[in-house]
XYZ file of C-alpha atoms in Angstrom:
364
model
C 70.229 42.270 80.506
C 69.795 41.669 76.702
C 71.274 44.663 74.812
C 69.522 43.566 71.400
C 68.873 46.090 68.900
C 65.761 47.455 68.086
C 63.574 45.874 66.199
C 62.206 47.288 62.847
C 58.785 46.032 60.948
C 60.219 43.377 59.116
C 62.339 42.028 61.898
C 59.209 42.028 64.222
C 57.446 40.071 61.077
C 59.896 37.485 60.845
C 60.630 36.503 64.571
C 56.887 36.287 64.404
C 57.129 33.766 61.323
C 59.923 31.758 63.481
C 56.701 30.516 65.734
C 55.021 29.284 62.517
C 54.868 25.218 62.199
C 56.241 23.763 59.697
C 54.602 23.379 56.361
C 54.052 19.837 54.581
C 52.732 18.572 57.815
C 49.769 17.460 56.468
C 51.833 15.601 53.974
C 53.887 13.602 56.564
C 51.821 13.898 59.617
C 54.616 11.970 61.459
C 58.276 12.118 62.064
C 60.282 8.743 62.534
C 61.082 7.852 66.083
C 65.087 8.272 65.555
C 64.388 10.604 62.764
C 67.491 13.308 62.421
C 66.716 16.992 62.027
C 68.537 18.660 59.018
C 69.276 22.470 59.109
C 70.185 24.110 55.800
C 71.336 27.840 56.506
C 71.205 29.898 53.576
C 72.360 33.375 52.401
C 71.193 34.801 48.716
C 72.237 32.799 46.393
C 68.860 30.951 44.838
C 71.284 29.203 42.129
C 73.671 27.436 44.700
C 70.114 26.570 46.817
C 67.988 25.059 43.884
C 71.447 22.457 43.399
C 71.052 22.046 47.043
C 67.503 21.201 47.086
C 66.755 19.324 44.357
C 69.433 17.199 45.895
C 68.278 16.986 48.640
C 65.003 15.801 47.377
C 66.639 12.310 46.384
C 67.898 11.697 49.465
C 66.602 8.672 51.313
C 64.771 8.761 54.033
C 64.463 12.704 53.675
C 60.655 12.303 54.256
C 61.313 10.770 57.435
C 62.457 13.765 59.272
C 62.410 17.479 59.582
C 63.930 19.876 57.514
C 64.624 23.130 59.187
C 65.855 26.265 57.152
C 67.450 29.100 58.789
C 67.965 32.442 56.330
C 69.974 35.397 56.793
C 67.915 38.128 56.188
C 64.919 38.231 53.877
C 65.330 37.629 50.174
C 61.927 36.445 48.246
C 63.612 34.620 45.383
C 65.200 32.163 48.066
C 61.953 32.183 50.020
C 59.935 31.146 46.818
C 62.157 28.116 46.290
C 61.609 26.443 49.763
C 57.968 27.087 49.816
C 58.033 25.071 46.578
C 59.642 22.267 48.392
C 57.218 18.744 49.193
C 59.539 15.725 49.912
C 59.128 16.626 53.850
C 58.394 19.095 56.481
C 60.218 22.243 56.026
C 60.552 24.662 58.704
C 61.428 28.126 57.978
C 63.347 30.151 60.636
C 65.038 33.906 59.601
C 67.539 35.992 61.542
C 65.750 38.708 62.766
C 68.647 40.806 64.155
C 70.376 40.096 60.229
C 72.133 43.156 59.112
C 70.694 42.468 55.848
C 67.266 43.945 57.451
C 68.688 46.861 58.883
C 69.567 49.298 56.080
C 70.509 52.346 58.021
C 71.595 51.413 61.616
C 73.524 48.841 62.950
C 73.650 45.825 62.791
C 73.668 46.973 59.065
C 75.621 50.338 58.154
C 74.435 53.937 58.813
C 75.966 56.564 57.606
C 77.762 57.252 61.443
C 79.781 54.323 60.999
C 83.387 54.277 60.260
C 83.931 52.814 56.690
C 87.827 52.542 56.085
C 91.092 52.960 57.757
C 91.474 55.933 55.781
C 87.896 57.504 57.024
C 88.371 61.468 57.392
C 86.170 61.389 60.138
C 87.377 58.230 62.097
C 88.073 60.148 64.969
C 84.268 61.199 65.305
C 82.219 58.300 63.404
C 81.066 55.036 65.396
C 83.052 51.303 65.503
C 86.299 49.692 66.678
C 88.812 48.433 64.385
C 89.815 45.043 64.187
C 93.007 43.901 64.646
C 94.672 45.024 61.387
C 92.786 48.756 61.342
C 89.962 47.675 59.648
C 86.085 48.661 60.397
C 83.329 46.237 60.206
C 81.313 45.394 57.137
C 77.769 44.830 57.568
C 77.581 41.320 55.021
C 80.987 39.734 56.282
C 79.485 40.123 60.338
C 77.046 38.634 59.096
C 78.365 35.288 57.971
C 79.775 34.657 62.043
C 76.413 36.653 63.650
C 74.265 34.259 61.263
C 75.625 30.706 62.784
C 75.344 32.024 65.915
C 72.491 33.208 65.729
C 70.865 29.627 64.432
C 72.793 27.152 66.335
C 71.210 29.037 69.657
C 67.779 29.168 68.326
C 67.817 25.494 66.996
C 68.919 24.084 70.086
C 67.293 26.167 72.748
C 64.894 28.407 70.734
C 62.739 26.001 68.752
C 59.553 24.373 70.149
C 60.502 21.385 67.303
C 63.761 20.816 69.507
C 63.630 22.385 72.926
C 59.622 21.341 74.329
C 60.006 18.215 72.525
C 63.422 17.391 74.254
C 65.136 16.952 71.443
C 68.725 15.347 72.336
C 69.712 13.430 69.157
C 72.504 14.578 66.584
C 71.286 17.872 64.271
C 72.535 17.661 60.915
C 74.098 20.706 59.687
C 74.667 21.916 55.915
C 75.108 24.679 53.770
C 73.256 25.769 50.502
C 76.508 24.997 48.212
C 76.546 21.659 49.214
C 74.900 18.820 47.439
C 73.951 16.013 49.137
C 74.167 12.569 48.136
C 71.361 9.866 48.054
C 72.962 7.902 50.823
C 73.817 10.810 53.027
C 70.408 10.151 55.277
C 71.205 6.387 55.941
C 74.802 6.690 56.238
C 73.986 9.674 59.080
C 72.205 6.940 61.032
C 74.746 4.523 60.557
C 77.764 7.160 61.771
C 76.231 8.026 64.643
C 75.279 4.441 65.934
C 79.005 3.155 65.473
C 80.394 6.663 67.238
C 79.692 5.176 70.841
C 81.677 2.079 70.008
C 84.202 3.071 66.931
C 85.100 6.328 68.091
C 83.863 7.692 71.839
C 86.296 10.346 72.176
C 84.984 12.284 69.102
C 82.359 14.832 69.302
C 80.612 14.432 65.966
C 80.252 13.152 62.445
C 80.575 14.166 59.195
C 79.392 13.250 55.688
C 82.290 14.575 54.455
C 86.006 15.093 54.643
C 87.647 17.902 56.280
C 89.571 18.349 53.627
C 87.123 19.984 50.810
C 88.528 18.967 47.647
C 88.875 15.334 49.018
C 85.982 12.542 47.757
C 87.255 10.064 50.883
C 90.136 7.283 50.438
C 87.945 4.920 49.712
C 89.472 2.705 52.333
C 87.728 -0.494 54.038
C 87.740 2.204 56.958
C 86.143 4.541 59.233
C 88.439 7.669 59.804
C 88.431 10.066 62.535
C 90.177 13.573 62.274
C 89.368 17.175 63.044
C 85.451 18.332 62.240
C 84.842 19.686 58.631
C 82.612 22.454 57.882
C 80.779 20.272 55.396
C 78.112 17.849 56.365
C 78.651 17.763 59.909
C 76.735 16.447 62.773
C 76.407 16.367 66.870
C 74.022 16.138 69.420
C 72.707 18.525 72.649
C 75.444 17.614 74.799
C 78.354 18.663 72.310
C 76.456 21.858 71.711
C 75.991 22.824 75.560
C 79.622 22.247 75.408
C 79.967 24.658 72.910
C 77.511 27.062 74.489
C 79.870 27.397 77.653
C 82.517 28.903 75.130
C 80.413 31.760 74.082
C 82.919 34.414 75.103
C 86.113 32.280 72.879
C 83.672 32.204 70.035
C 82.603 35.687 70.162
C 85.488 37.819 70.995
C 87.639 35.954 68.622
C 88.948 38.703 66.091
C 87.773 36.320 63.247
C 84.770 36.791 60.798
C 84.269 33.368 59.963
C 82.097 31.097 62.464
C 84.148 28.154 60.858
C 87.858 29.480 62.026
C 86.567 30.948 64.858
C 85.432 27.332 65.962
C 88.955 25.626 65.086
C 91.082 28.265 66.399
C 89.373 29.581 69.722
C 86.775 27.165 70.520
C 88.132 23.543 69.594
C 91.436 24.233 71.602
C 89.738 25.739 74.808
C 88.361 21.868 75.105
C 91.757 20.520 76.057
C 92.130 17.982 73.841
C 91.866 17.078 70.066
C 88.305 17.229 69.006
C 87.526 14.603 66.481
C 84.909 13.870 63.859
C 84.091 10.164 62.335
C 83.174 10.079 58.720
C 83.061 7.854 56.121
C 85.616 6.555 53.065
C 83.443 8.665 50.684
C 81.836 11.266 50.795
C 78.576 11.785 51.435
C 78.265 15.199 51.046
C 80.244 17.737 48.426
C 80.743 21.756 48.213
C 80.415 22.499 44.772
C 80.788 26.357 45.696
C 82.590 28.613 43.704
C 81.251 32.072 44.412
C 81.888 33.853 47.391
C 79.514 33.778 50.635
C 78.989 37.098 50.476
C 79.058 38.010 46.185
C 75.982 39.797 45.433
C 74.161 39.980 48.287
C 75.307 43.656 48.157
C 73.844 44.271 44.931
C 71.002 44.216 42.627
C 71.396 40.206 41.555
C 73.108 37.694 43.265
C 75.811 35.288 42.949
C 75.742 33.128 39.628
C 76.908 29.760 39.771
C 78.050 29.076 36.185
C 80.260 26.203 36.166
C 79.298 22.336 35.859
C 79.016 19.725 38.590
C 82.287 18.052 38.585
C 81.022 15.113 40.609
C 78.770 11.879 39.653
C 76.706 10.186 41.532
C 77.570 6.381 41.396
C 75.592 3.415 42.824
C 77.334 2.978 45.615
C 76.535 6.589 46.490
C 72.923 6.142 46.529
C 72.851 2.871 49.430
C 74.139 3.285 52.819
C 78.166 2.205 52.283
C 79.214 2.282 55.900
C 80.234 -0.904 57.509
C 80.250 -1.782 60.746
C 82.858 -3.858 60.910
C 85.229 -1.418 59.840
C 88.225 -0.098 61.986
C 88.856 3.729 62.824
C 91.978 5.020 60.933
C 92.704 8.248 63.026
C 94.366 10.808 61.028
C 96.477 12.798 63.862
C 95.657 16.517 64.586
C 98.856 19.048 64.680
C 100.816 18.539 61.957
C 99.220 20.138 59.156
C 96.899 22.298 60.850
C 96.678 25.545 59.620
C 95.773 27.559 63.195
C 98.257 26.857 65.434
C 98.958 28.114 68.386
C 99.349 31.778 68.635
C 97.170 32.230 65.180
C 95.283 35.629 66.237
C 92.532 35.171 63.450
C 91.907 36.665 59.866
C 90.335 39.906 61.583
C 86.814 41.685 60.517
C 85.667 40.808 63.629
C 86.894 44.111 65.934
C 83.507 45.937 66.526
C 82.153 45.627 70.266
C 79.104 46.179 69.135
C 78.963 43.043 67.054
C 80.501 41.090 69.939
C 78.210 42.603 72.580
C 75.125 41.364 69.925
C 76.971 37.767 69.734
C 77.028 37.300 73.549
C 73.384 38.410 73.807
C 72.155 35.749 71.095
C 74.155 33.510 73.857
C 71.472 34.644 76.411
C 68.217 34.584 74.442
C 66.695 31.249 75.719
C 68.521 31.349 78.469
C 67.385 32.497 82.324
């Protein structure tokens, strides 16, 4: 009983262009046997993604393994840089229910929909207000509908992943973040010492929760709440996940991020913990907006300088495995407590009607 919205020509053409395989196979006709799939999920911002990939592209092991990209929308600047990419197999997936690809009906904006508390005619025009009395804007929904959107179609959706029984971790990043050299090798080395270091925590992560942190730089492993940076987990975390569609999607919160620490995370019953590193493998270099010019005729500019070097000891795997687990305690400087109701921008039905459904797209 799918209520998905209509499709249009160019969502039609890019759910078709989901089913394509991925290019630079004949460049690396094989994957490695314990070879981690990377998603990078993008937005429009080709400045923050060239960073990203060039990055990327001295990362070791990168041709190993897959490299899946999942876009919001349509945009051909970013689309011209990853076709240019040939350091591995790239697979390109797009959102075809994006409200960037809907420019007069929902899930974009039409010109029914209520646009401000103050609206004239809000007693007529279409859309519930959040929490706070505001009405839905097409490019912030889009940020939460986006990672829902992927995770379901990467884990259930994808022939790469769901024929081929894909149960190892999935790597997931962002286009503002650059990765480091060792990022691939110390992956592989997190998740083997998980079972043993750590077994209560759900995932790893090349990076600290904390954003502006680099690591301690300790002789140890640490384990503490899961960043939005670099961060990793296999089928059996995500099915866990899956089960707390309705938390995640009727969650009065835009972003999938906060949504995840303050209505998913807690509805586990316990602490959910992440095991990472003493330095970072992974760093947001950000400083735009998500959502800055994807509105408007250019997009977001990223002006500033890299504030970050990349040492020798960044570019070798730097995990050991004789390490302890330092476990930084969850509670007392958390910033969603109990009771936290969310940020809001989130109050539509229709929006949460079209996040349940991408729940139920691979699913009988």
């Amino acid at each position: 009983n799918l209520k998905l919205p209509p499709q249009n020509k160019l969502s039609i053409f890019l759910q078709n262009r989901n089913l394509m395989k991925p290019m630079n196979s004949d460049l690396y006709p094989n994957l490695a046997d314990n070879h981690i799939i990377i998603v990078l999920y993008v937005h429009n911002r080709p400045q923050y993604l060239q960073i990203a990939i060039d990055s990327l592209s001295k990362v070791s092991g990168i041709e190993e393994t897959l490299l899946i990209i999942s876009h919001d929308g349509y945009f051909k600047e970013m689309n011209k840089i990853i076709e240019s990419i040939k350091f591995c197999q790239v697979k390109q997936i797009f959102a075809p229910f994006s409200p960037h690809i809907y420019p007069t009906r929902f899930p974009g904006s039409s010109k029914f929909d209520c646009k401000s508390k103050e609206d004239p005619s809000k007693m007529t025009c279409r859309g519930n207000p959040d929490q706070y009395g505001s009405f839905r804007s097409p490019k912030i929904v889009s940020l939460k509908h986006h990672w829902w959107w992927m995770m379901n179609t990467v884990w259930d959706g994808l022939k790469e992943t769901s024929d081929n029984n894909y149960s190892r971790n999935i790597l997931f990043i962002e286009e503002d973040h650059f990765i480091y050299p060792n990022a691939y090798r110390n992956l592989h080395l997190l998740i083997e010492l998980k079972n043993e270091k750590c077994p209560h925590c759900y995932a790893v992560n090349l990076a600290p929760a904390n954003v502006l942190s680099r690591g301690e730089e300790w002789d140890s492993l640490i384990a503490e709440k899961i960043g939005n940076i670099g961060y990793s987990f296999n089928r059996t975390v995500w099915r866990k996940i899956h089960k707390k569609a309705r938390e995640f999607c009727l969650f009065d919160e835009y972003n999938w991020d906060i949504t995840m620490w303050a209505a998913v995370y807690p509805s586990f019953g316990g602490p959910v913990y992440t095991l990472r590193g003493p330095r970072t493998s992974a760093v947001h270099f950000g400083e735009c907006g998500l959502h800055q010019g994807q509105g408007g005729k250019t997009a977001c500019v990223y002006n500033g300088g890299l504030d970050f070097e990349v040492k020798e000891i960044d570019r070798v795997a730097n995990i050991d495995s004789e390490w302890g687990v330092f476990v930084r305690e969850q509670g007392k400087d958390e910033g969603y407590k109990n009771g936290f109701k969310g940020w809001g921008g989130w109050g539509d039905v229709r929006d949460r009607q079209l996040c349940l459904d991408f729940s139920k797209m691979y699913r009988n």
